[in-house]
Amino acid sequence: MNAQPADTTQPEEPPLPPEPLPTHVRGISAEQRSAQEEWEAVEDIQSVLLGRSAGPVPLISFNEALQFFQTTDLSECRKKIQATVHRQGLAALLHFLFGPPRLQQQLQGERDLALAIAQCGLDDKQAVHMRILQTIYKKLTCSPLGCPRYGTHWEELGFQGADPGTDLRGTGMLGLMQMLYFVMDSQMLPLALDIFRLSQHETQNFPFCIMSVNITRLVLQALREECLSRECNRRRQVIAVLNDLYAAAFLQLYRVWKSQHKTVADSGFLLKELEFSTKKKPKQLLKSLETYVSRSPVSTADGVQQPSPLSVSSSRAGEEINFTGICDLQVELEGEARLI
């Protein structure tokens, strides 16, 4: 008989047991795990946009963001700026005789930088722009997690839609830079969070970020009309004065809104009053901010709040201002600001 060939077939190996879940994932529900995976995917997408390896997008300070704009070619933006309001005839003569002093020549470069930033739009391809946006989101929501570039979460912060870039008309990146200053300055952050909480109130709510953009527009207009030249010359700074006046104007709005139980229907008239104050009483507004901060706690890096005095951050006439969409007024008066 012929010998049967030996069976050389290897027995099938038993399937390997599933790898154990990482320690930080054990003990959570499938829904929680799914949410966690989604957030990790968001961070990965952000890392790709920023050209970085996987990991959380770091916060950016105001000074770091400002340095970026100082070293970036803004020549196209500079072509669009209007440094001062053009006056003719009697208005020009009266302004020359009785108006505020001119901005000192050595400060005009810093003024033009601020105006150029205001002409710069939000660019998805610029990593610094995206970090500014993410930092504002994280600081206002007190969340360590970032968020998608587009989505309804921006409406919850007070933008009009899913893309914050569409709400920066008239302020450009300066609108976001002033929000960044507000949330990243240890002395301003408590005030910023108080205002943000009020904006979420059941009856006194208002769109925080849209209101912020409108205040930046007021500050820019005061700068162009040379209403801030005296204070800028005294401090030998421009951008720091703009930031402090922005915070002071927001403080004034916050106090009136909260104490007088204002609603979004009152926003247009309050912004007109604020426009008057930023142009005619900037020194009074800044003094009010200094007093407020000197009596308020300061958020430190470890979350401890300590009292501290204000430390100044280092870093056409009568033209109608069309405020960005907070509400629609029923009546539009000639010569009055309209909300769009």
GROMACS .gro file of C-alpha atoms in nm:
model
  340
    1MET     CA    1   0.000   0.000   0.000
    2ASN     CA    2   0.116   0.353  -0.072
    3ALA     CA    3   0.200   0.556   0.234
    4GLN     CA    4  -0.034   0.848   0.295
    5PRO     CA    5   0.148   1.186   0.279
    6ALA     CA    6   0.188   1.358   0.610
    7ASP     CA    7  -0.061   1.637   0.678
    8THR     CA    8   0.144   1.959   0.683
    9THR     CA    9  -0.153   2.192   0.737
   10GLN     CA   10  -0.090   2.419   1.034
   11PRO     CA   11  -0.370   2.433   1.286
   12GLU     CA   12  -0.551   2.765   1.287
   13GLU     CA   13  -0.440   2.993   1.564
   14PRO     CA   14  -0.717   3.105   1.795
   15PRO     CA   15  -0.820   3.469   1.743
   16LEU     CA   16  -0.637   3.718   1.961
   17PRO     CA   17  -0.842   3.872   2.238
   18PRO     CA   18  -0.940   4.236   2.181
   19GLU     CA   19  -0.687   4.487   2.308
   20PRO     CA   20  -0.786   4.636   2.641
   21LEU     CA   21  -0.920   4.990   2.629
   22PRO     CA   22  -0.686   5.264   2.748
   23THR     CA   23  -0.719   5.349   3.114
   24HIS     CA   24  -0.875   5.688   3.048
   25VAL     CA   25  -1.152   5.525   2.837
   26ARG     CA   26  -1.253   5.245   3.074
   27GLY     CA   27  -1.570   5.289   3.271
   28ILE     CA   28  -1.738   5.536   3.036
   29SER     CA   29  -2.049   5.478   2.830
   30ALA     CA   30  -2.051   5.418   2.455
   31GLU     CA   31  -2.210   5.762   2.406
   32GLN     CA   32  -1.937   5.931   2.609
   33ARG     CA   33  -1.670   5.738   2.422
   34SER     CA   34  -1.821   5.845   2.089
   35ALA     CA   35  -1.823   6.209   2.199
   36GLN     CA   36  -1.463   6.181   2.312
   37GLU     CA   37  -1.360   6.036   1.975
   38GLU     CA   38  -1.535   6.321   1.796
   39TRP     CA   39  -1.346   6.582   1.998
   40GLU     CA   40  -1.017   6.402   1.934
   41ALA     CA   41  -1.098   6.408   1.563
   42VAL     CA   42  -1.162   6.783   1.589
   43GLU     CA   43  -0.820   6.833   1.745
   44ASP     CA   44  -0.662   6.626   1.464
   45ILE     CA   45  -0.834   6.839   1.199
   46GLN     CA   46  -0.714   7.156   1.372
   47SER     CA   47  -0.361   7.019   1.378
   48VAL     CA   48  -0.373   6.957   1.004
   49LEU     CA   49  -0.499   7.312   0.942
   50LEU     CA   50  -0.219   7.450   1.156
   51GLY     CA   51   0.044   7.227   0.998
   52ARG     CA   52   0.132   7.072   1.330
   53SER     CA   53   0.156   6.724   1.468
   54ALA     CA   54  -0.149   6.582   1.642
   55GLY     CA   55  -0.230   6.746   1.971
   56PRO     CA   56  -0.435   7.030   2.124
   57VAL     CA   57  -0.419   7.373   1.962
   58PRO     CA   58  -0.231   7.599   2.206
   59LEU     CA   59  -0.375   7.927   2.329
   60ILE     CA   60  -0.224   8.243   2.188
   61SER     CA   61  -0.152   8.558   2.386
   62PHE     CA   62  -0.241   8.904   2.260
   63ASN     CA   63   0.125   9.003   2.234
   64GLU     CA   64   0.211   8.694   2.028
   65ALA     CA   65  -0.078   8.764   1.792
   66LEU     CA   66   0.022   9.131   1.765
   67GLN     CA   67   0.380   9.033   1.685
   68PHE     CA   68   0.248   8.820   1.400
   69PHE     CA   69   0.075   9.120   1.244
   70GLN     CA   70   0.379   9.339   1.303
   71THR     CA   71   0.595   9.099   1.102
   72THR     CA   72   0.339   9.008   0.833
   73ASP     CA   73   0.313   9.182   0.497
   74LEU     CA   74  -0.003   9.392   0.527
   75SER     CA   75   0.071   9.612   0.225
   76GLU     CA   76  -0.261   9.532   0.055
   77CYS     CA   77  -0.451   9.610   0.375
   78ARG     CA   78  -0.260   9.934   0.424
   79LYS     CA   79  -0.375  10.057   0.083
   80LYS     CA   80  -0.734  10.055   0.210
   81ILE     CA   81  -0.691  10.247   0.535
   82GLN     CA   82  -0.826  10.593   0.597
   83ALA     CA   83  -0.613  10.725   0.883
   84THR     CA   84  -0.820  11.031   0.966
   85VAL     CA   85  -1.158  11.178   0.876
   86HIS     CA   86  -1.144  11.419   0.582
   87ARG     CA   87  -1.284  11.760   0.667
   88GLN     CA   88  -1.349  12.056   0.439
   89GLY     CA   89  -1.432  12.423   0.468
   90LEU     CA   90  -1.556  12.553   0.801
   91ALA     CA   91  -1.545  12.208   0.963
   92ALA     CA   92  -1.173  12.181   0.883
   93LEU     CA   93  -1.105  12.530   1.021
   94LEU     CA   94  -1.296  12.467   1.343
   95HIS     CA   95  -1.121  12.136   1.391
   96PHE     CA   96  -0.783  12.302   1.340
   97LEU     CA   97  -0.859  12.582   1.588
   98PHE     CA   98  -1.055  12.400   1.857
   99GLY     CA   99  -1.022  12.030   1.788
  100PRO     CA  100  -0.799  11.775   1.960
  101PRO     CA  101  -0.424  11.772   1.894
  102ARG     CA  102  -0.281  11.569   1.611
  103LEU     CA  103  -0.130  11.233   1.680
  104GLN     CA  104   0.245  11.257   1.728
  105GLN     CA  105   0.440  11.150   1.421
  106GLN     CA  106   0.622  10.867   1.601
  107LEU     CA  107   0.283  10.709   1.686
  108GLN     CA  108   0.137  10.721   1.336
  109GLY     CA  109   0.297  10.391   1.237
  110GLU     CA  110   0.126  10.213   1.527
  111ARG     CA  111  -0.204  10.379   1.437
  112ASP     CA  112  -0.169  10.265   1.077
  113LEU     CA  113  -0.091   9.910   1.195
  114ALA     CA  114  -0.417   9.901   1.393
  115LEU     CA  115  -0.611  10.032   1.093
  116ALA     CA  116  -0.442   9.778   0.863
  117ILE     CA  117  -0.536   9.491   1.097
  118ALA     CA  118  -0.894   9.621   1.077
  119GLN     CA  119  -0.875   9.575   0.697
  120CYS     CA  120  -0.746   9.217   0.730
  121GLY     CA  121  -1.009   8.946   0.696
  122LEU     CA  122  -1.020   8.613   0.878
  123ASP     CA  123  -0.810   8.365   0.679
  124ASP     CA  124  -0.853   7.990   0.732
  125LYS     CA  125  -0.504   7.931   0.595
  126GLN     CA  126  -0.338   8.146   0.861
  127ALA     CA  127  -0.256   7.937   1.167
  128VAL     CA  128  -0.243   8.245   1.392
  129HIS     CA  129  -0.591   8.352   1.283
  130MET     CA  130  -0.726   8.009   1.374
  131ARG     CA  131  -0.548   8.011   1.710
  132ILE     CA  132  -0.700   8.351   1.790
  133LEU     CA  133  -1.047   8.215   1.714
  134GLN     CA  134  -0.991   7.897   1.917
  135THR     CA  135  -0.850   8.091   2.213
  136ILE     CA  136  -1.157   8.316   2.227
  137TYR     CA  137  -1.382   8.010   2.222
  138LYS     CA  138  -1.190   7.824   2.493
  139LYS     CA  139  -1.163   8.122   2.728
  140LEU     CA  140  -1.528   8.226   2.702
  141THR     CA  141  -1.658   7.871   2.743
  142CYS     CA  142  -1.392   7.778   3.001
  143SER     CA  143  -1.335   7.462   2.800
  144PRO     CA  144  -0.999   7.290   2.741
  145LEU     CA  145  -1.135   7.156   2.412
  146GLY     CA  146  -1.133   7.333   2.080
  147CYS     CA  147  -1.418   7.341   1.832
  148PRO     CA  148  -1.480   7.310   1.458
  149ARG     CA  149  -1.409   7.611   1.238
  150TYR     CA  150  -1.776   7.630   1.134
  151GLY     CA  151  -2.088   7.545   1.330
  152THR     CA  152  -2.374   7.661   1.549
  153HIS     CA  153  -2.143   7.677   1.851
  154TRP     CA  154  -2.033   8.021   1.725
  155GLU     CA  155  -2.392   8.142   1.747
  156GLU     CA  156  -2.390   8.043   2.114
  157LEU     CA  157  -2.098   8.284   2.163
  158GLY     CA  158  -2.294   8.563   1.998
  159PHE     CA  159  -2.199   8.555   1.632
  160GLN     CA  160  -2.482   8.573   1.379
  161GLY     CA  161  -2.410   8.245   1.206
  162ALA     CA  162  -2.183   7.945   1.168
  163ASP     CA  163  -1.889   8.150   1.034
  164PRO     CA  164  -1.748   8.428   1.257
  165GLY     CA  165  -1.560   8.570   0.959
  166THR     CA  166  -1.882   8.708   0.810
  167ASP     CA  167  -1.947   8.926   1.118
  168LEU     CA  168  -1.624   9.127   1.109
  169ARG     CA  169  -1.738   9.396   0.866
  170GLY     CA  170  -1.565   9.722   0.942
  171THR     CA  171  -1.330   9.573   1.202
  172GLY     CA  172  -1.158   9.279   1.034
  173MET     CA  173  -0.913   9.094   1.251
  174LEU     CA  174  -0.897   9.388   1.493
  175GLY     CA  175  -1.245   9.283   1.607
  176LEU     CA  176  -1.108   8.942   1.706
  177MET     CA  177  -0.785   9.090   1.842
  178GLN     CA  178  -0.978   9.304   2.089
  179MET     CA  179  -1.181   9.004   2.199
  180LEU     CA  180  -0.851   8.819   2.242
  181TYR     CA  181  -0.716   9.101   2.459
  182PHE     CA  182  -1.034   9.093   2.666
  183VAL     CA  183  -1.011   8.721   2.746
  184MET     CA  184  -0.632   8.682   2.770
  185ASP     CA  185  -0.554   8.979   2.993
  186SER     CA  186  -0.568   8.860   3.355
  187GLN     CA  187  -0.724   9.186   3.471
  188MET     CA  188  -0.987   9.194   3.197
  189LEU     CA  189  -1.090   8.827   3.198
  190PRO     CA  190  -1.322   8.846   3.506
  191LEU     CA  191  -1.506   9.138   3.345
  192ALA     CA  192  -1.525   8.958   3.010
  193LEU     CA  193  -1.675   8.650   3.175
  194ASP     CA  194  -1.925   8.861   3.372
  195ILE     CA  195  -2.042   9.026   3.051
  196PHE     CA  196  -2.057   8.693   2.869
  197ARG     CA  197  -2.270   8.545   3.148
  198LEU     CA  198  -2.507   8.842   3.128
  199SER     CA  199  -2.533   8.789   2.753
  200GLN     CA  200  -2.669   8.440   2.826
  201HIS     CA  201  -2.939   8.571   3.065
  202GLU     CA  202  -3.291   8.443   3.011
  203THR     CA  203  -3.443   8.786   2.945
  204GLN     CA  204  -3.145   9.025   2.919
  205ASN     CA  205  -2.950   8.816   2.669
  206PHE     CA  206  -2.766   8.973   2.376
  207PRO     CA  207  -2.514   8.851   2.115
  208PHE     CA  208  -2.184   8.896   2.297
  209CYS     CA  209  -1.950   8.877   1.997
  210ILE     CA  210  -2.165   9.099   1.775
  211MET     CA  211  -2.179   9.356   2.053
  212SER     CA  212  -1.802   9.332   2.087
  213VAL     CA  213  -1.752   9.395   1.714
  214ASN     CA  214  -1.977   9.702   1.733
  215ILE     CA  215  -1.773   9.842   2.022
  216THR     CA  216  -1.454   9.790   1.821
  217ARG     CA  217  -1.614   9.989   1.541
  218LEU     CA  218  -1.687  10.275   1.783
  219VAL     CA  219  -1.328  10.275   1.903
  220LEU     CA  220  -1.195  10.277   1.546
  221GLN     CA  221  -1.419  10.568   1.456
  222ALA     CA  222  -1.299  10.765   1.760
  223LEU     CA  223  -0.940  10.699   1.650
  224ARG     CA  224  -1.006  10.818   1.294
  225GLU     CA  225  -1.173  11.135   1.420
  226GLU     CA  226  -0.862  11.201   1.633
  227CYS     CA  227  -1.065  11.191   1.953
  228LEU     CA  228  -0.801  10.967   2.113
  229SER     CA  229  -0.491  11.159   2.003
  230ARG     CA  230  -0.447  11.341   2.332
  231GLU     CA  231  -0.456  11.017   2.534
  232CYS     CA  232  -0.233  10.834   2.285
  233ASN     CA  233   0.021  11.117   2.292
  234ARG     CA  234   0.018  11.121   2.673
  235ARG     CA  235   0.076  10.746   2.701
  236ARG     CA  236   0.288  10.724   2.384
  237GLN     CA  237   0.084  10.424   2.276
  238VAL     CA  238  -0.201  10.364   2.035
  239ILE     CA  239  -0.305   9.999   2.040
  240ALA     CA  240  -0.299   9.984   2.421
  241VAL     CA  241  -0.528  10.289   2.433
  242LEU     CA  242  -0.764  10.127   2.181
  243ASN     CA  243  -0.779   9.809   2.390
  244ASP     CA  244  -0.844   9.992   2.716
  245LEU     CA  245  -1.112  10.212   2.558
  246TYR     CA  246  -1.276   9.900   2.414
  247ALA     CA  247  -1.285   9.741   2.760
  248ALA     CA  248  -1.405  10.066   2.920
  249ALA     CA  249  -1.688  10.099   2.669
  250PHE     CA  250  -1.791   9.736   2.724
  251LEU     CA  251  -1.787   9.799   3.100
  252GLN     CA  252  -2.012  10.102   3.059
  253LEU     CA  253  -2.256   9.902   2.846
  254TYR     CA  254  -2.251   9.616   3.096
  255ARG     CA  255  -2.331   9.841   3.391
  256VAL     CA  256  -2.624  10.011   3.219
  257TRP     CA  257  -2.755   9.687   3.069
  258LYS     CA  258  -2.749   9.502   3.400
  259SER     CA  259  -2.865   9.777   3.637
  260GLN     CA  260  -3.143   9.911   3.413
  261HIS     CA  261  -3.260   9.566   3.299
  262LYS     CA  262  -3.203   9.641   2.930
  263THR     CA  263  -3.285   9.396   2.652
  264VAL     CA  264  -3.168   9.355   2.296
  265ALA     CA  265  -3.442   9.596   2.186
  266ASP     CA  266  -3.250   9.876   2.363
  267SER     CA  267  -2.914   9.799   2.202
  268GLY     CA  268  -2.927  10.055   1.921
  269PHE     CA  269  -2.991  10.347   2.152
  270LEU     CA  270  -2.729  10.230   2.402
  271LEU     CA  271  -2.469  10.204   2.127
  272LYS     CA  272  -2.547  10.561   2.018
  273GLU     CA  273  -2.487  10.679   2.374
  274LEU     CA  274  -2.165  10.479   2.378
  275GLU     CA  275  -2.058  10.636   2.050
  276PHE     CA  276  -2.091  10.978   2.210
  277SER     CA  277  -1.889  10.872   2.514
  278THR     CA  278  -1.602  10.718   2.315
  279LYS     CA  279  -1.568  11.036   2.109
  280LYS     CA  280  -1.639  11.306   2.364
  281LYS     CA  281  -1.551  11.146   2.699
  282PRO     CA  282  -1.277  10.886   2.640
  283LYS     CA  283  -1.077  11.001   2.943
  284GLN     CA  284  -1.381  10.960   3.168
  285LEU     CA  285  -1.445  10.609   3.035
  286LEU     CA  286  -1.082  10.507   3.090
  287LYS     CA  287  -1.085  10.644   3.444
  288SER     CA  288  -1.399  10.443   3.516
  289LEU     CA  289  -1.227  10.127   3.393
  290GLU     CA  290  -0.921  10.196   3.607
  291THR     CA  291  -1.137  10.236   3.917
  292TYR     CA  292  -1.336   9.921   3.840
  293VAL     CA  293  -1.030   9.703   3.785
  294SER     CA  294  -0.852   9.834   4.094
  295ARG     CA  295  -1.144   9.710   4.305
  296SER     CA  296  -1.192   9.380   4.123
  297PRO     CA  297  -1.016   9.043   4.160
  298VAL     CA  298  -0.765   8.936   3.899
  299SER     CA  299  -0.752   8.587   3.752
  300THR     CA  300  -0.407   8.433   3.775
  301ALA     CA  301  -0.271   8.139   3.579
  302ASP     CA  302  -0.363   7.894   3.852
  303GLY     CA  303  -0.718   8.025   3.879
  304VAL     CA  304  -0.662   8.219   4.204
  305GLN     CA  305  -0.817   8.564   4.205
  306GLN     CA  306  -0.630   8.850   4.365
  307PRO     CA  307  -0.704   9.225   4.384
  308SER     CA  308  -0.468   9.431   4.174
  309PRO     CA  309  -0.446   9.786   4.035
  310LEU     CA  310  -0.492   9.842   3.664
  311SER     CA  311  -0.179   9.792   3.461
  312VAL     CA  312  -0.201   9.949   3.117
  313SER     CA  313  -0.159   9.689   2.844
  314SER     CA  314   0.158   9.730   2.643
  315SER     CA  315   0.109   9.638   2.350
  316ARG     CA  316  -1.543  11.213   0.796
  317ALA     CA  317  -1.662  11.409   1.103
  318GLY     CA  318  -2.006  11.317   1.222
  319GLU     CA  319  -2.006  11.018   0.987
  320GLU     CA  320  -2.291  10.777   1.047
  321ILE     CA  321  -2.197  10.438   1.190
  322ASN     CA  322  -2.403  10.142   1.075
  323PHE     CA  323  -2.394   9.899   1.363
  324THR     CA  324  -2.367   9.531   1.281
  325GLY     CA  325  -2.689   9.330   1.324
  326ILE     CA  326  -2.801   9.324   1.685
  327CYS     CA  327  -3.163   9.403   1.620
  328ASP     CA  328  -3.374   9.582   1.360
  329LEU     CA  329  -3.516   9.915   1.466
  330GLN     CA  330  -3.869   9.993   1.352
  331VAL     CA  331  -3.789  10.358   1.274
  332GLU     CA  332  -3.478  10.492   1.103
  333LEU     CA  333  -3.408  10.857   1.174
  334GLU     CA  334  -3.207  11.078   0.941
  335GLY     CA  335  -2.853  11.117   1.072
  336GLU     CA  336  -2.896  10.842   1.331
  337ALA     CA  337  -2.708  10.514   1.337
  338ARG     CA  338  -2.888  10.213   1.196
  339LEU     CA  339  -2.850   9.855   1.305
  340ILE     CA  340  -2.800   9.622   1.014
   0.00000   0.00000   0.00000
